[in-house]
PDB file of C-alpha atoms in Angstrom:
ATOM      1  CA  CYS L  97      45.008  52.196 -18.168  1.00  0.00           C
ATOM      2  CA  GLN L  98      48.751  51.943 -17.330  1.00  0.00           C
ATOM      3  CA  ARG L  99      48.713  48.149 -17.364  1.00  0.00           C
ATOM      4  CA  GLU L 100      46.416  47.857 -20.355  1.00  0.00           C
ATOM      5  CA  THR L 101      48.229  50.430 -22.490  1.00  0.00           C
ATOM      6  CA  GLY L 102      51.776  49.976 -21.341  1.00  0.00           C
ATOM      7  CA  SER L 103      51.861  53.760 -20.926  1.00  0.00           C
ATOM      8  CA  ALA L 104      51.458  56.395 -18.186  1.00  0.00           C
ATOM      9  CA  PHE L 105      47.830  56.957 -19.094  1.00  0.00           C
ATOM     10  CA  ALA L 106      45.159  56.597 -21.832  1.00  0.00           C
ATOM     11  CA  LEU L 107      43.297  59.461 -23.505  1.00  0.00           C
ATOM     12  CA  ASN L 108      39.700  58.467 -24.470  1.00  0.00           C
ATOM     13  CA  ALA L 109      36.894  60.354 -26.107  1.00  0.00           C
ATOM     14  CA  MET L 110      33.394  59.116 -25.355  1.00  0.00           C
ATOM     15  CA  ILE L 111      31.093  59.061 -28.356  1.00  0.00           C
ATOM     16  CA  GLU L 112      28.134  57.139 -29.608  1.00  0.00           C
ATOM     17  CA  SER L 113      29.252  53.720 -30.901  1.00  0.00           C
ATOM     18  CA  ASP L 114      27.063  53.913 -34.029  1.00  0.00           C
ATOM     19  CA  VAL L 115      29.046  56.990 -35.327  1.00  0.00           C
ATOM     20  CA  VAL L 116      32.460  55.368 -35.034  1.00  0.00           C
ATOM     21  CA  VAL L 117      33.992  54.774 -38.431  1.00  0.00           C
ATOM     22  CA  VAL L 118      36.687  52.213 -39.119  1.00  0.00           C
ATOM     23  CA  THR L 119      38.706  53.203 -42.324  1.00  0.00           C
ATOM     24  CA  SER L 120      40.219  49.812 -43.004  1.00  0.00           C
ATOM     25  CA  GLY L 121      39.292  46.147 -42.132  1.00  0.00           C
ATOM     26  CA  LEU L 122      37.203  44.853 -39.239  1.00  0.00           C
ATOM     27  CA  PRO L 123      38.321  45.294 -35.732  1.00  0.00           C
ATOM     28  CA  GLU L 124      38.664  42.167 -33.520  1.00  0.00           C
ATOM     29  CA  ILE L 125      37.052  42.128 -30.111  1.00  0.00           C
ATOM     30  CA  LEU L 126      38.967  41.230 -26.985  1.00  0.00           C
ATOM     31  CA  GLU L 127      37.091  40.880 -23.710  1.00  0.00           C
ATOM     32  CA  THR L 128      39.197  41.837 -20.672  1.00  0.00           C
ATOM     33  CA  PRO L 129      38.682  42.574 -16.941  1.00  0.00           C
ATOM     34  CA  SER L 130      38.359  46.246 -15.721  1.00  0.00           C
ATOM     35  CA  ALA L 131      38.814  47.989 -12.386  1.00  0.00           C
ATOM     36  CA  SER L 132      34.986  48.210 -11.906  1.00  0.00           C
ATOM     37  CA  GLY L 133      34.700  44.387 -12.227  1.00  0.00           C
ATOM     38  CA  ASN L 134      32.316  44.703 -15.158  1.00  0.00           C
ATOM     39  CA  GLY L 135      34.857  44.050 -17.794  1.00  0.00           C
ATOM     40  CA  GLN L 136      35.425  45.768 -21.135  1.00  0.00           C
ATOM     41  CA  ARG L 137      35.309  44.889 -24.765  1.00  0.00           C
ATOM     42  CA  ILE L 138      38.330  46.273 -26.606  1.00  0.00           C
ATOM     43  CA  ARG L 139      38.235  46.754 -30.365  1.00  0.00           C
ATOM     44  CA  ARG L 140      41.655  46.302 -31.859  1.00  0.00           C
ATOM     45  CA  CYS L 141      42.980  46.693 -35.388  1.00  0.00           C
ATOM     46  CA  SER L 142      43.026  43.226 -36.843  1.00  0.00           C
ATOM     47  CA  THR L 143      46.321  44.053 -38.655  1.00  0.00           C
ATOM     48  CA  CYS L 144      48.407  45.810 -35.994  1.00  0.00           C
ATOM     49  CA  ARG L 145      46.518  44.963 -32.885  1.00  0.00           C
ATOM     50  CA  VAL L 146      46.425  48.566 -31.657  1.00  0.00           C
ATOM     51  CA  ALA L 147      43.438  49.265 -29.360  1.00  0.00           C
ATOM     52  CA  LEU L 148      40.980  51.531 -31.200  1.00  0.00           C
ATOM     53  CA  TRP L 149      38.087  51.780 -28.696  1.00  0.00           C
ATOM     54  CA  SER L 150      36.423  50.008 -25.740  1.00  0.00           C
ATOM     55  CA  THR L 151      32.878  49.540 -24.502  1.00  0.00           C
ATOM     56  CA  TYR L 152      31.845  49.048 -20.984  1.00  0.00           C
ATOM     57  CA  SER L 153      28.411  47.864 -19.757  1.00  0.00           C
ATOM     58  CA  GLY L 154      26.877  47.669 -23.129  1.00  0.00           C
ATOM     59  CA  GLU L 155      27.630  48.762 -26.681  1.00  0.00           C
ATOM     60  CA  ALA L 156      26.009  52.166 -26.972  1.00  0.00           C
ATOM     61  CA  ILE L 157      29.004  54.339 -25.935  1.00  0.00           C
ATOM     62  CA  ALA L 158      32.510  53.918 -27.291  1.00  0.00           C
ATOM     63  CA  PHE L 159      35.598  55.064 -25.482  1.00  0.00           C
ATOM     64  CA  VAL L 160      37.773  55.862 -28.493  1.00  0.00           C
ATOM     65  CA  ARG L 161      41.538  56.044 -28.118  1.00  0.00           C
ATOM     66  CA  VAL L 162      42.246  59.608 -29.136  1.00  0.00           C
ATOM     67  CA  GLY L 163      45.720  58.765 -30.531  1.00  0.00           C
ATOM     68  CA  THR L 164      44.092  56.600 -33.223  1.00  0.00           C
ATOM     69  CA  LEU L 165      42.022  59.426 -34.709  1.00  0.00           C
ATOM     70  CA  VAL L 166      42.977  61.146 -37.936  1.00  0.00           C
ATOM     71  CA  GLU L 167      43.038  64.451 -35.913  1.00  0.00           C
ATOM     72  CA  PRO L 168      44.013  63.585 -32.345  1.00  0.00           C
ATOM     73  CA  GLY L 169      44.770  67.208 -31.515  1.00  0.00           C
ATOM     74  CA  ALA L 170      41.062  68.078 -31.853  1.00  0.00           C
ATOM     75  CA  CYS L 171      40.352  66.189 -28.622  1.00  0.00           C
ATOM     76  CA  PRO L 172      42.283  67.616 -25.708  1.00  0.00           C
ATOM     77  CA  PRO L 173      41.347  66.388 -22.249  1.00  0.00           C
ATOM     78  CA  ASP L 174      38.299  68.050 -20.655  1.00  0.00           C
ATOM     79  CA  ILE L 175      38.698  66.093 -17.381  1.00  0.00           C
ATOM     80  CA  HIS L 176      41.420  63.889 -15.800  1.00  0.00           C
ATOM     81  CA  ILE L 177      40.189  60.777 -14.041  1.00  0.00           C
ATOM     82  CA  PHE L 178      41.843  58.194 -11.768  1.00  0.00           C
ATOM     83  CA  ALA L 179      44.522  60.776 -10.946  1.00  0.00           C
ATOM     84  CA  SER L 180      45.105  59.028  -7.669  1.00  0.00           C
ATOM     85  CA  THR L 181      47.157  56.399  -9.668  1.00  0.00           C
ATOM     86  CA  LYS L 182      48.994  58.860 -11.906  1.00  0.00           C
ATOM     87  CA  LEU L 183      52.744  58.502 -12.001  1.00  0.00           C
ATOM     88  CA  PRO L 184      54.583  61.199 -10.035  1.00  0.00           C
ATOM     89  CA  TRP L 185      56.152  62.810 -13.075  1.00  0.00           C
ATOM     90  CA  VAL L 186      52.812  63.359 -14.826  1.00  0.00           C
ATOM     91  CA  VAL L 187      51.824  67.075 -14.331  1.00  0.00           C
ATOM     92  CA  LEU L 188      48.215  67.976 -14.767  1.00  0.00           C
ATOM     93  CA  GLY L 189      48.224  71.780 -15.243  1.00  0.00           C
ATOM     94  CA  ASP L 190      46.040  72.315 -18.259  1.00  0.00           C
ATOM     95  CA  GLY L 191      43.009  73.623 -16.440  1.00  0.00           C
ATOM     96  CA  ALA L 192      40.892  70.582 -16.825  1.00  0.00           C
ATOM     97  CA  PRO L 193      39.350  69.243 -13.639  1.00  0.00           C
ATOM     98  CA  VAL L 194      41.258  66.472 -11.872  1.00  0.00           C
ATOM     99  CA  MET L 195      39.377  63.627 -10.165  1.00  0.00           C
ATOM    100  CA  PRO L 196      41.074  61.100  -7.938  1.00  0.00           C
ATOM    101  CA  GLU L 197      38.830  58.264  -9.289  1.00  0.00           C
ATOM    102  CA  TYR L 198      35.848  58.469 -11.683  1.00  0.00           C
ATOM    103  CA  TYR L 199      33.379  61.277 -11.465  1.00  0.00           C
ATOM    104  CA  ARG L 200      29.609  62.157 -11.483  1.00  0.00           C
ATOM    105  CA  ARG L 201      28.771  63.050 -15.009  1.00  0.00           C
ATOM    106  CA  SER L 202      26.009  65.379 -13.813  1.00  0.00           C
ATOM    107  CA  ALA L 203      28.563  67.525 -11.918  1.00  0.00           C
ATOM    108  CA  HIS L 204      30.835  67.979 -14.912  1.00  0.00           C
ATOM    109  CA  TRP L 205      29.034  67.475 -18.238  1.00  0.00           C
ATOM    110  CA  PRO L 206      27.032  70.052 -20.120  1.00  0.00           C
ATOM    111  CA  GLU L 207      23.300  69.269 -20.215  1.00  0.00           C
ATOM    112  CA  ALA L 208      23.493  68.686 -24.000  1.00  0.00           C
ATOM    113  CA  SER L 209      26.107  65.971 -23.531  1.00  0.00           C
ATOM    114  CA  ILE L 210      24.048  64.283 -20.865  1.00  0.00           C
ATOM    115  CA  ARG L 211      21.006  64.199 -23.160  1.00  0.00           C
ATOM    116  CA  ARG L 212      23.157  62.888 -25.999  1.00  0.00           C
ATOM    117  CA  ARG L 213      24.420  60.043 -23.827  1.00  0.00           C
ATOM    118  CA  GLU L 214      20.873  59.144 -22.600  1.00  0.00           C
ATOM    119  CA  ALA L 215      19.682  59.092 -26.171  1.00  0.00           C
ATOM    120  CA  ALA L 216      22.493  56.791 -27.208  1.00  0.00           C
ATOM    121  CA  LEU L 217      21.743  54.474 -24.218  1.00  0.00           C
ATOM    122  CA  ALA L 218      18.093  54.433 -25.018  1.00  0.00           C
ATOM    123  CA  LYS L 219      18.719  53.612 -28.675  1.00  0.00           C
ATOM    124  CA  GLY L 220      21.088  50.793 -27.623  1.00  0.00           C
ATOM    125  CA  ARG L 221      18.419  49.015 -25.528  1.00  0.00           C
TER     126      ARG L 221
END
Protein backbone atom coordinates (compact mmCIF):
# COMPACT_ATOMS: atom_id res chain seq x y z
CA CYS A 1 0.00 0.00 0.00
CA GLN A 2 2.86 2.40 0.71
CA ARG A 3 4.30 2.09 -2.78
CA GLU A 4 0.91 2.14 -4.49
CA THR A 5 -0.50 5.12 -2.59
CA GLY A 6 2.64 7.11 -1.95
CA SER A 7 1.48 7.28 1.67
CA ALA A 8 2.16 5.48 4.95
CA PHE A 9 -0.91 3.22 4.57
CA ALA A 10 -4.24 2.78 2.83
CA LEU A 11 -7.65 2.64 4.46
CA ASN A 12 -10.04 0.38 2.55
CA ALA A 13 -13.63 -0.68 3.16
CA MET A 14 -14.71 -4.02 1.70
CA ILE A 15 -18.19 -3.97 0.15
CA GLU A 16 -20.14 -5.68 -2.60
CA SER A 17 -19.02 -4.23 -5.95
CA ASP A 18 -22.57 -3.99 -7.24
CA VAL A 19 -23.50 -1.40 -4.60
CA VAL A 20 -20.58 0.96 -5.34
CA VAL A 21 -21.89 4.21 -6.83
CA VAL A 22 -19.71 6.56 -8.87
CA THR A 23 -21.14 10.08 -8.79
CA SER A 24 -19.42 11.44 -11.90
CA GLY A 25 -17.94 9.92 -15.04
CA LEU A 26 -16.74 6.38 -15.63
CA PRO A 27 -13.66 5.13 -13.79
CA GLU A 28 -10.73 3.82 -15.76
CA ILE A 29 -9.31 0.40 -14.88
CA LEU A 30 -5.61 -0.16 -14.29
CA GLU A 31 -4.25 -3.67 -13.74
CA THR A 32 -1.26 -3.80 -11.40
CA PRO A 33 0.74 -6.43 -9.51
CA SER A 34 -0.01 -7.16 -5.86
CA ALA A 35 1.93 -8.70 -2.97
CA SER A 36 -0.09 -11.92 -3.33
CA GLY A 37 1.00 -12.33 -6.93
CA ASN A 38 -2.63 -12.40 -8.12
CA GLY A 39 -2.70 -8.75 -9.18
CA GLN A 40 -5.40 -6.17 -8.68
CA ARG A 41 -7.65 -4.04 -10.83
CA ILE A 42 -7.68 -0.43 -9.62
CA ARG A 43 -10.57 1.84 -10.59
CA ARG A 44 -9.39 5.41 -10.91
CA CYS A 45 -11.24 8.64 -11.50
CA SER A 46 -10.86 9.35 -15.22
CA THR A 47 -10.47 13.08 -14.48
CA CYS A 48 -8.03 13.30 -11.55
CA ARG A 49 -6.69 9.68 -11.59
CA VAL A 50 -7.28 9.17 -7.84
CA ALA A 51 -7.72 5.50 -6.95
CA LEU A 52 -11.36 4.88 -5.96
CA TRP A 53 -11.41 1.11 -5.36
CA SER A 54 -9.66 -2.13 -6.23
CA THR A 55 -10.77 -5.68 -6.87
CA TYR A 56 -8.68 -8.80 -6.30
CA SER A 57 -9.40 -12.34 -7.52
CA GLY A 58 -12.69 -11.44 -9.16
CA GLU A 59 -15.07 -8.53 -9.31
CA ALA A 60 -17.60 -9.36 -6.57
CA ILE A 61 -15.91 -7.49 -3.70
CA ALA A 62 -14.61 -3.92 -3.92
CA PHE A 63 -11.92 -2.54 -1.63
CA VAL A 64 -13.07 1.09 -1.59
CA ARG A 65 -10.58 3.81 -0.64
CA VAL A 66 -12.28 5.32 2.41
CA GLY A 67 -10.85 8.79 1.77
CA THR A 68 -12.86 9.01 -1.47
CA LEU A 69 -16.21 8.53 0.27
CA VAL A 70 -18.63 11.40 0.87
CA GLU A 71 -18.50 10.53 4.61
CA PRO A 72 -15.05 8.99 5.24
CA GLY A 73 -15.43 9.40 9.00
CA ALA A 74 -18.19 6.78 8.94
CA CYS A 75 -15.64 4.01 8.26
CA PRO A 76 -13.01 3.86 11.02
CA PRO A 77 -10.64 0.88 10.89
CA ASP A 78 -11.94 -2.33 12.46
CA ILE A 79 -8.66 -4.21 11.88
CA HIS A 80 -5.11 -3.22 10.90
CA ILE A 81 -3.36 -5.56 8.47
CA PHE A 82 0.21 -5.85 7.19
CA ALA A 83 1.39 -4.07 10.35
CA SER A 84 4.78 -5.78 9.96
CA THR A 85 5.55 -3.19 7.27
CA LYS A 86 4.15 -0.12 9.02
CA LEU A 87 6.43 2.85 9.40
CA PRO A 88 7.90 3.26 12.90
CA TRP A 89 6.04 6.51 13.58
CA VAL A 90 2.59 5.01 12.83
CA VAL A 91 0.96 4.30 16.22
CA LEU A 92 -1.91 1.80 16.25
CA GLY A 93 -3.68 2.37 19.55
CA ASP A 94 -7.34 2.65 18.56
CA GLY A 95 -8.35 -0.75 19.94
CA ALA A 96 -8.72 -2.44 16.55
CA PRO A 97 -6.89 -5.79 16.21
CA VAL A 98 -3.41 -5.54 14.66
CA MET A 99 -2.24 -8.29 12.28
CA PRO A 100 1.36 -8.56 11.05
CA GLU A 101 0.11 -9.71 7.63
CA TYR A 102 -3.38 -10.58 6.37
CA TYR A 103 -5.83 -12.46 8.60
CA ARG A 104 -8.41 -15.25 8.67
CA ARG A 105 -11.80 -13.66 8.16
CA SER A 106 -13.49 -16.41 10.17
CA ALA A 107 -11.47 -15.38 13.23
CA HIS A 108 -12.40 -11.68 13.09
CA TRP A 109 -15.56 -11.11 11.09
CA PRO A 110 -19.11 -11.29 12.44
CA GLU A 111 -21.10 -14.20 10.99
CA ALA A 112 -23.42 -11.77 9.16
CA SER A 113 -20.44 -10.23 7.33
CA ILE A 114 -19.14 -13.65 6.32
CA ARG A 115 -22.56 -14.59 4.91
CA ARG A 116 -22.77 -11.27 3.06
CA ARG A 117 -19.37 -11.85 1.45
CA GLU A 118 -20.28 -15.43 0.50
CA ALA A 119 -23.52 -14.21 -1.12
CA ALA A 120 -21.64 -11.58 -3.13
CA LEU A 121 -19.09 -14.12 -4.29
CA ALA A 122 -21.82 -16.59 -5.29
CA LYS A 123 -23.66 -13.87 -7.22
CA GLY A 124 -20.43 -12.94 -9.02
CA ARG A 125 -19.85 -16.45 -10.38
